[in-house]
mmCIF file of C-alpha atoms in Angstrom:
data_model
loop_
_atom_site.group_PDB
_atom_site.id
_atom_site.type_symbol
_atom_site.label_atom_id
_atom_site.label_comp_id
_atom_site.label_asym_id
_atom_site.label_seq_id
_atom_site.Cartn_x
_atom_site.Cartn_y
_atom_site.Cartn_z
ATOM 1 C CA ALA X 85 83.485 104.656 109.625
ATOM 2 C CA ALA X 86 84.124 105.680 106.005
ATOM 3 C CA ALA X 87 84.722 102.088 104.994
ATOM 4 C CA LEU X 88 81.384 101.018 106.523
ATOM 5 C CA ASP X 89 79.688 103.853 104.650
ATOM 6 C CA ASP X 90 81.339 102.697 101.439
ATOM 7 C CA ILE X 91 79.949 99.172 101.846
ATOM 8 C CA ASN X 92 76.492 100.682 102.289
ATOM 9 C CA GLU X 93 77.114 102.722 99.102
ATOM 10 C CA MET X 94 77.959 99.468 97.268
ATOM 11 C CA GLU X 95 74.801 97.826 98.528
ATOM 12 C CA ALA X 96 72.709 100.731 97.262
ATOM 13 C CA ALA X 97 73.823 100.176 93.651
ATOM 14 C CA ASN X 98 71.400 98.234 91.432
ATOM 15 C CA LEU X 99 73.833 95.873 89.716
ATOM 16 C CA PRO X 100 72.713 93.162 87.251
ATOM 17 C CA ASP X 101 73.211 89.531 88.181
ATOM 18 C CA ASN X 102 76.322 89.148 86.051
ATOM 19 C CA ILE X 103 78.265 91.824 87.948
ATOM 20 C CA ASN X 104 79.464 91.035 91.480
ATOM 21 C CA VAL X 105 81.364 93.051 94.042
ATOM 22 C CA THR X 106 83.443 91.394 96.748
ATOM 23 C CA PHE X 107 85.083 93.160 99.655
ATOM 24 C CA LEU X 108 87.685 92.732 102.342
ATOM 25 C CA LEU X 109 87.461 94.983 105.409
ATOM 26 C CA ASP X 110 90.103 94.974 108.113
ATOM 27 C CA ARG X 111 88.467 97.063 110.794
ATOM 28 C CA SER X 112 90.131 98.929 113.635
ATOM 29 C CA ASP X 113 88.334 99.210 116.954
ATOM 30 C CA GLU X 114 89.481 102.823 117.481
ATOM 31 C CA TYR X 115 87.134 104.833 115.243
ATOM 32 C CA THR X 116 83.486 103.850 115.432
ATOM 33 C CA THR X 117 81.177 101.524 117.387
ATOM 34 C CA SER X 118 78.589 101.122 114.635
ATOM 35 C CA GLU X 119 77.586 97.895 112.868
ATOM 36 C CA GLY X 120 78.097 95.744 115.958
ATOM 37 C CA ASP X 121 81.397 97.311 117.037
ATOM 38 C CA TRP X 122 83.389 94.347 115.715
ATOM 39 C CA SER X 123 87.122 94.339 115.015
ATOM 40 C CA GLY X 124 89.319 92.107 112.941
ATOM 41 C CA THR X 125 88.912 91.230 109.270
ATOM 42 C CA LYS X 126 85.838 90.161 107.309
ATOM 43 C CA ARG X 127 85.107 89.502 103.672
ATOM 44 C CA GLY X 128 82.038 88.826 101.571
ATOM 45 C CA VAL X 129 79.960 89.546 98.471
ATOM 46 C CA ILE X 130 77.813 92.649 98.276
ATOM 47 C CA SER X 131 74.075 92.111 98.242
ATOM 48 C CA HIS X 132 71.694 94.894 97.295
ATOM 49 C CA ASP X 133 69.529 96.725 99.817
ATOM 50 C CA ASP X 134 67.969 100.188 100.121
ATOM 51 C CA ASP X 135 69.047 100.822 103.746
ATOM 52 C CA ALA X 136 71.816 103.412 103.624
ATOM 53 C CA TYR X 137 72.713 102.960 107.284
ATOM 54 C CA THR X 138 72.809 99.174 107.867
ATOM 55 C CA ILE X 139 75.016 96.612 106.173
ATOM 56 C CA SER X 140 73.008 93.563 105.100
ATOM 57 C CA SER X 141 75.669 91.736 103.057
ATOM 58 C CA SER X 142 76.844 88.491 104.618
ATOM 59 C CA MET X 143 80.371 88.813 106.032
ATOM 60 C CA GLU X 144 82.753 85.928 106.795
ATOM 61 C CA ASP X 145 85.022 86.528 109.766
ATOM 62 C CA ILE X 146 88.566 85.401 108.818
ATOM 63 C CA GLY X 147 90.344 86.661 111.920
ATOM 64 C CA GLU X 148 92.783 89.507 112.190
ATOM 65 C CA GLN X 149 94.736 89.986 108.944
ATOM 66 C CA ASN X 150 97.626 92.298 108.096
ATOM 67 C CA THR X 151 96.397 94.307 105.120
ATOM 68 C CA GLY X 152 99.876 95.789 104.806
ATOM 69 C CA ASP X 153 101.074 92.340 103.800
ATOM 70 C CA GLY X 154 100.883 91.460 100.085
ATOM 71 C CA GLN X 155 99.881 87.894 100.833
ATOM 72 C CA THR X 156 96.572 89.191 102.287
ATOM 73 C CA LEU X 157 95.810 90.949 98.997
ATOM 74 C CA THR X 158 96.740 87.850 96.968
ATOM 75 C CA GLU X 159 94.449 85.641 99.060
ATOM 76 C CA PHE X 160 91.601 88.150 98.718
ATOM 77 C CA ILE X 161 91.887 88.236 94.939
ATOM 78 C CA ASP X 162 91.903 84.449 94.759
ATOM 79 C CA TYR X 163 88.959 84.255 97.124
ATOM 80 C CA SER X 164 87.053 86.725 94.943
ATOM 81 C CA THR X 165 87.761 84.860 91.684
ATOM 82 C CA LYS X 166 86.563 81.632 93.291
ATOM 83 C CA ILE X 167 83.379 82.929 94.893
ATOM 84 C CA ALA X 168 82.497 85.334 92.066
ATOM 85 C CA ALA X 169 84.227 84.062 88.949
ATOM 86 C CA ALA X 170 84.018 86.417 85.966
ATOM 87 C CA ASP X 171 85.411 87.053 82.499
ATOM 88 C CA ASN X 172 86.785 90.452 83.484
ATOM 89 C CA TYR X 173 88.013 91.881 86.794
ATOM 90 C CA ALA X 174 88.677 95.231 88.413
ATOM 91 C CA LEU X 175 90.472 95.773 91.711
ATOM 92 C CA VAL X 176 90.118 98.735 94.093
ATOM 93 C CA VAL X 177 92.528 99.211 96.964
ATOM 94 C CA TRP X 178 91.208 101.564 99.621
ATOM 95 C CA ASN X 179 92.509 103.135 102.875
ATOM 96 C CA HIS X 180 95.320 105.674 103.263
ATOM 97 C CA GLY X 181 97.714 106.433 100.464
ATOM 98 C CA GLY X 182 101.191 107.938 100.591
ATOM 99 C CA GLY X 183 102.285 108.363 96.986
ATOM 100 C CA ILE X 184 105.572 106.622 96.357
ATOM 101 C CA SER X 185 105.442 105.213 99.911
ATOM 102 C CA GLY X 186 102.540 102.988 98.885
ATOM 103 C CA VAL X 187 99.042 102.416 100.181
ATOM 104 C CA ALA X 188 96.875 100.499 102.688
ATOM 105 C CA TRP X 189 98.320 101.200 106.117
ATOM 106 C CA ASP X 190 97.174 98.744 108.805
ATOM 107 C CA ASP X 191 97.009 100.468 112.187
ATOM 108 C CA SER X 192 97.014 97.165 114.106
ATOM 109 C CA SER X 193 99.896 95.477 112.250
ATOM 110 C CA THR X 194 103.392 96.894 112.786
ATOM 111 C CA THR X 195 106.724 96.217 111.205
ATOM 112 C CA SER X 196 109.970 95.516 113.039
ATOM 113 C CA ASN X 197 110.622 99.256 113.391
ATOM 114 C CA GLY X 198 107.317 99.764 115.171
ATOM 115 C CA TYR X 199 105.503 101.584 112.360
ATOM 116 C CA ALA X 200 102.170 100.518 110.855
ATOM 117 C CA ASP X 201 102.683 98.122 107.991
ATOM 118 C CA ASN X 202 101.557 99.015 104.462
ATOM 119 C CA LEU X 203 101.805 97.865 100.858
ATOM 120 C CA THR X 204 104.756 99.379 99.040
ATOM 121 C CA LEU X 205 104.488 99.832 95.273
ATOM 122 C CA ASN X 206 106.491 96.645 94.705
ATOM 123 C CA GLU X 207 104.563 94.663 97.316
ATOM 124 C CA LEU X 208 101.229 95.548 95.727
ATOM 125 C CA THR X 209 102.454 94.644 92.249
ATOM 126 C CA THR X 210 103.910 91.343 93.470
ATOM 127 C CA ALA X 211 100.678 90.548 95.333
ATOM 128 C CA VAL X 212 98.632 90.957 92.176
ATOM 129 C CA GLU X 213 101.134 89.005 90.071
ATOM 130 C CA ASN X 214 100.986 86.129 92.599
ATOM 131 C CA SER X 215 97.221 85.892 92.256
ATOM 132 C CA GLY X 216 95.249 83.883 89.729
ATOM 133 C CA VAL X 217 94.334 86.996 87.708
ATOM 134 C CA ASP X 218 96.702 87.688 84.800
ATOM 135 C CA ASN X 219 95.316 91.145 84.066
ATOM 136 C CA PHE X 220 92.817 93.571 85.553
ATOM 137 C CA GLU X 221 90.614 95.801 83.444
ATOM 138 C CA MET X 222 91.234 98.499 86.028
ATOM 139 C CA ILE X 223 93.204 98.856 89.247
ATOM 140 C CA GLY X 224 91.903 101.740 91.311
ATOM 141 C CA PHE X 225 93.142 103.440 94.448
ATOM 142 C CA ASP X 226 90.508 104.928 96.740
ATOM 143 C CA ALA X 227 93.223 106.655 98.696
ATOM 144 C CA CYS X 228 95.179 109.870 98.780
ATOM 145 C CA LEU X 229 98.128 110.753 96.552
ATOM 146 C CA GLN X 230 98.297 107.543 94.441
ATOM 147 C CA GLY X 231 98.002 109.429 91.143
ATOM 148 C CA VAL X 232 101.749 109.406 90.684
ATOM 149 C CA VAL X 233 103.503 107.945 87.660
ATOM 150 C CA ASP X 234 105.497 105.622 89.929
ATOM 151 C CA GLN X 235 102.337 103.799 91.081
ATOM 152 C CA SER X 236 100.824 103.538 87.615
ATOM 153 C CA TYR X 237 104.076 102.370 86.055
ATOM 154 C CA ALA X 238 104.465 99.687 88.738
ATOM 155 C CA VAL X 239 101.198 98.024 87.648
ATOM 156 C CA LYS X 240 101.290 98.814 83.906
ATOM 157 C CA ASP X 241 101.754 95.181 82.898
ATOM 158 C CA ILE X 242 98.878 93.891 85.022
ATOM 159 C CA ALA X 243 96.173 96.531 84.461
ATOM 160 C CA ASP X 244 94.708 98.243 81.405
ATOM 161 C CA TYR X 245 93.817 101.391 83.356
ATOM 162 C CA VAL X 246 94.752 102.907 86.705
ATOM 163 C CA VAL X 247 92.370 105.254 88.474
ATOM 164 C CA ALA X 248 93.814 107.383 91.261
ATOM 165 C CA SER X 249 93.841 110.831 92.827
ATOM 166 C CA GLU X 250 96.872 113.048 92.504
ATOM 167 C CA ASP X 251 95.847 115.073 95.563
ATOM 168 C CA LEU X 252 94.325 114.199 98.932
ATOM 169 C CA GLU X 253 90.911 112.519 98.869
ATOM 170 C CA PRO X 254 88.107 113.573 101.223
ATOM 171 C CA GLY X 255 87.232 111.044 103.912
ATOM 172 C CA ASP X 256 84.210 109.735 102.018
ATOM 173 C CA GLY X 257 86.433 108.667 99.141
ATOM 174 C CA TRP X 258 84.864 107.296 96.001
ATOM 175 C CA ASP X 259 81.134 107.433 95.309
ATOM 176 C CA TYR X 260 80.523 103.682 95.018
ATOM 177 C CA THR X 261 76.815 103.958 94.384
ATOM 178 C CA GLY X 262 77.457 106.500 91.654
ATOM 179 C CA TRP X 263 80.065 104.597 89.634
ATOM 180 C CA LEU X 264 78.547 101.154 90.117
ATOM 181 C CA ASN X 265 75.170 102.452 88.925
ATOM 182 C CA LYS X 266 76.859 103.952 85.894
ATOM 183 C CA ILE X 267 78.193 100.484 85.090
ATOM 184 C CA ALA X 268 74.717 98.998 85.631
ATOM 185 C CA ASN X 269 73.168 101.596 83.328
ATOM 186 C CA HIS X 270 75.905 101.355 80.696
ATOM 187 C CA ASP X 271 74.466 101.927 77.210
ATOM 188 C CA ASP X 272 75.950 99.283 74.949
ATOM 189 C CA SER X 273 73.747 100.059 71.982
ATOM 190 C CA SER X 274 76.581 101.769 70.142
ATOM 191 C CA ASP X 275 79.378 99.276 70.774
ATOM 192 C CA ASP X 276 80.228 95.794 69.480
ATOM 193 C CA ASN X 277 81.362 94.325 72.784
ATOM 194 C CA ASN X 278 78.272 92.195 73.485
ATOM 195 C CA GLY X 279 77.235 94.336 76.403
ATOM 196 C CA ILE X 280 80.524 94.021 78.292
ATOM 197 C CA VAL X 281 81.529 97.241 79.998
ATOM 198 C CA GLU X 282 85.049 97.985 78.778
ATOM 199 C CA ALA X 283 87.961 99.060 80.927
ATOM 200 C CA ILE X 284 87.907 102.597 79.594
ATOM 201 C CA ASP X 285 84.207 102.926 80.520
ATOM 202 C CA ILE X 286 84.691 101.582 84.046
ATOM 203 C CA SER X 287 87.552 104.000 84.592
ATOM 204 C CA LYS X 288 85.633 106.976 83.220
ATOM 205 C CA TYR X 289 82.635 106.158 85.427
ATOM 206 C CA VAL X 290 84.789 106.333 88.549
ATOM 207 C CA VAL X 291 86.242 109.693 87.555
ATOM 208 C CA GLU X 292 82.841 111.133 86.453
ATOM 209 C CA SER X 293 80.978 110.032 89.566
ATOM 210 C CA TYR X 294 83.801 111.370 91.766
ATOM 211 C CA GLY X 295 83.570 114.754 90.082
ATOM 212 C CA GLU X 296 79.784 114.830 90.440
ATOM 213 C CA PHE X 297 79.917 113.784 94.104
ATOM 214 C CA TYR X 298 82.430 116.490 95.045
ATOM 215 C CA GLU X 299 81.198 119.211 92.700
ATOM 216 C CA GLY X 300 82.088 122.595 94.179
ATOM 217 C CA TRP X 301 84.886 121.226 96.352
ATOM 218 C CA GLU X 302 88.316 122.774 95.843
ATOM 219 C CA GLY X 303 91.401 120.630 95.508
ATOM 220 C CA THR X 304 89.726 117.315 94.594
ATOM 221 C CA THR X 305 91.353 115.347 91.797
ATOM 222 C CA GLN X 306 90.773 112.014 90.097
ATOM 223 C CA SER X 307 92.335 110.574 86.966
ATOM 224 C CA ALA X 308 92.194 107.565 84.642
ATOM 225 C CA ILE X 309 95.496 106.477 83.145
ATOM 226 C CA LYS X 310 95.900 104.225 80.129
ATOM 227 C CA THR X 311 98.840 102.079 81.135
ATOM 228 C CA ASP X 312 100.104 101.092 77.679
ATOM 229 C CA LEU X 313 101.095 104.730 77.121
ATOM 230 C CA LEU X 314 103.344 104.851 80.176
ATOM 231 C CA ASP X 315 106.450 103.557 78.446
ATOM 232 C CA GLY X 316 106.483 106.704 76.327
ATOM 233 C CA VAL X 317 106.068 108.835 79.427
ATOM 234 C CA MET X 318 108.995 107.152 81.101
ATOM 235 C CA ASP X 319 111.181 107.542 77.999
ATOM 236 C CA ALA X 320 110.446 111.280 78.036
ATOM 237 C CA PHE X 321 111.097 111.432 81.756
ATOM 238 C CA THR X 322 114.443 109.695 81.304
ATOM 239 C CA ASP X 323 115.418 112.162 78.559
ATOM 240 C CA PHE X 324 114.435 115.025 80.856
ATOM 241 C CA ASN X 325 116.558 113.657 83.688
ATOM 242 C CA ASN X 326 119.511 113.208 81.361
ATOM 243 C CA SER X 327 119.184 116.829 80.279
ATOM 244 C CA LEU X 328 119.159 117.963 83.930
ATOM 245 C CA SER X 329 122.360 116.063 84.623
ATOM 246 C CA LEU X 330 124.141 117.989 81.855
ATOM 247 C CA MET X 331 123.209 121.409 83.240
ATOM 248 C CA THR X 332 125.867 123.863 84.294
ATOM 249 C CA ALA X 333 125.747 125.340 87.813
ATOM 250 C CA GLY X 334 124.279 128.548 86.450
ATOM 251 C CA GLU X 335 121.570 126.673 84.501
ATOM 252 C CA LYS X 336 120.665 124.675 87.620
ATOM 253 C CA THR X 337 120.204 127.908 89.546
ATOM 254 C CA GLN X 338 117.935 129.251 86.846
ATOM 255 C CA PHE X 339 115.997 125.972 86.797
ATOM 256 C CA LYS X 340 115.424 126.044 90.567
ATOM 257 C CA THR X 341 114.159 129.604 90.316
ATOM 258 C CA ALA X 342 111.733 128.554 87.566
ATOM 259 C CA LEU X 343 110.469 125.697 89.711
ATOM 260 C CA LYS X 344 109.719 128.002 92.600
ATOM 261 C CA ASN X 345 107.682 130.271 90.323
ATOM 262 C CA VAL X 346 105.539 127.474 88.864
ATOM 263 C CA GLU X 347 101.897 127.750 89.867
ATOM 264 C CA LYS X 348 100.907 124.826 92.070
#
């Protein structure tokens, strides 16, 4: 149901003709009967309308797909660049997130051990690398717990910015109308980029609109990470780990006590 609401949010945005939004929705038949009660996987290009409750965008039925399989993501990216070619691209992966376990669990596609399949950090990175896009302005995760350095570091060479939540996200997820309208209304009078919305602006708009949408909520987080700074973070993290390995038993005990007393 939240995914259907999100598509309606995308349709409500007033985007200029040179900005297109494509989508892939693999729908379960277990949650809602709205919008024709269909199941399987559909894709399409968002078309604007003012009806917040009915999807008007044309959707192509491509049969049941495993969205926990990286090949599905690769094919969607290549479909998008063919049907809506652009000079700059952003990618948003939605659904459930599990931190270092990855993202995009598919309830109807199971692995050999009987669990729902999902994209691991490496599978997602490989899927993007196998596509026809060399670099994304932004890769975003409309999912819980993906604001971990492991996820951002995994895609640092294929994205300028990563937008993700460190904590759990409410069911509504991102405010698609809000951040897409911020892009549409971008004031380029003070920049020299010929009206192109830069990666840093797109990323900020997601974070800003998220904060505005959930103003007053406790425990909501959203962040934009500049990926070319991550090597320095990892160097510092490695030095920190090396220091830990040299601790005496007594120092380790003190460290554990300090950890327990840190405000969370």
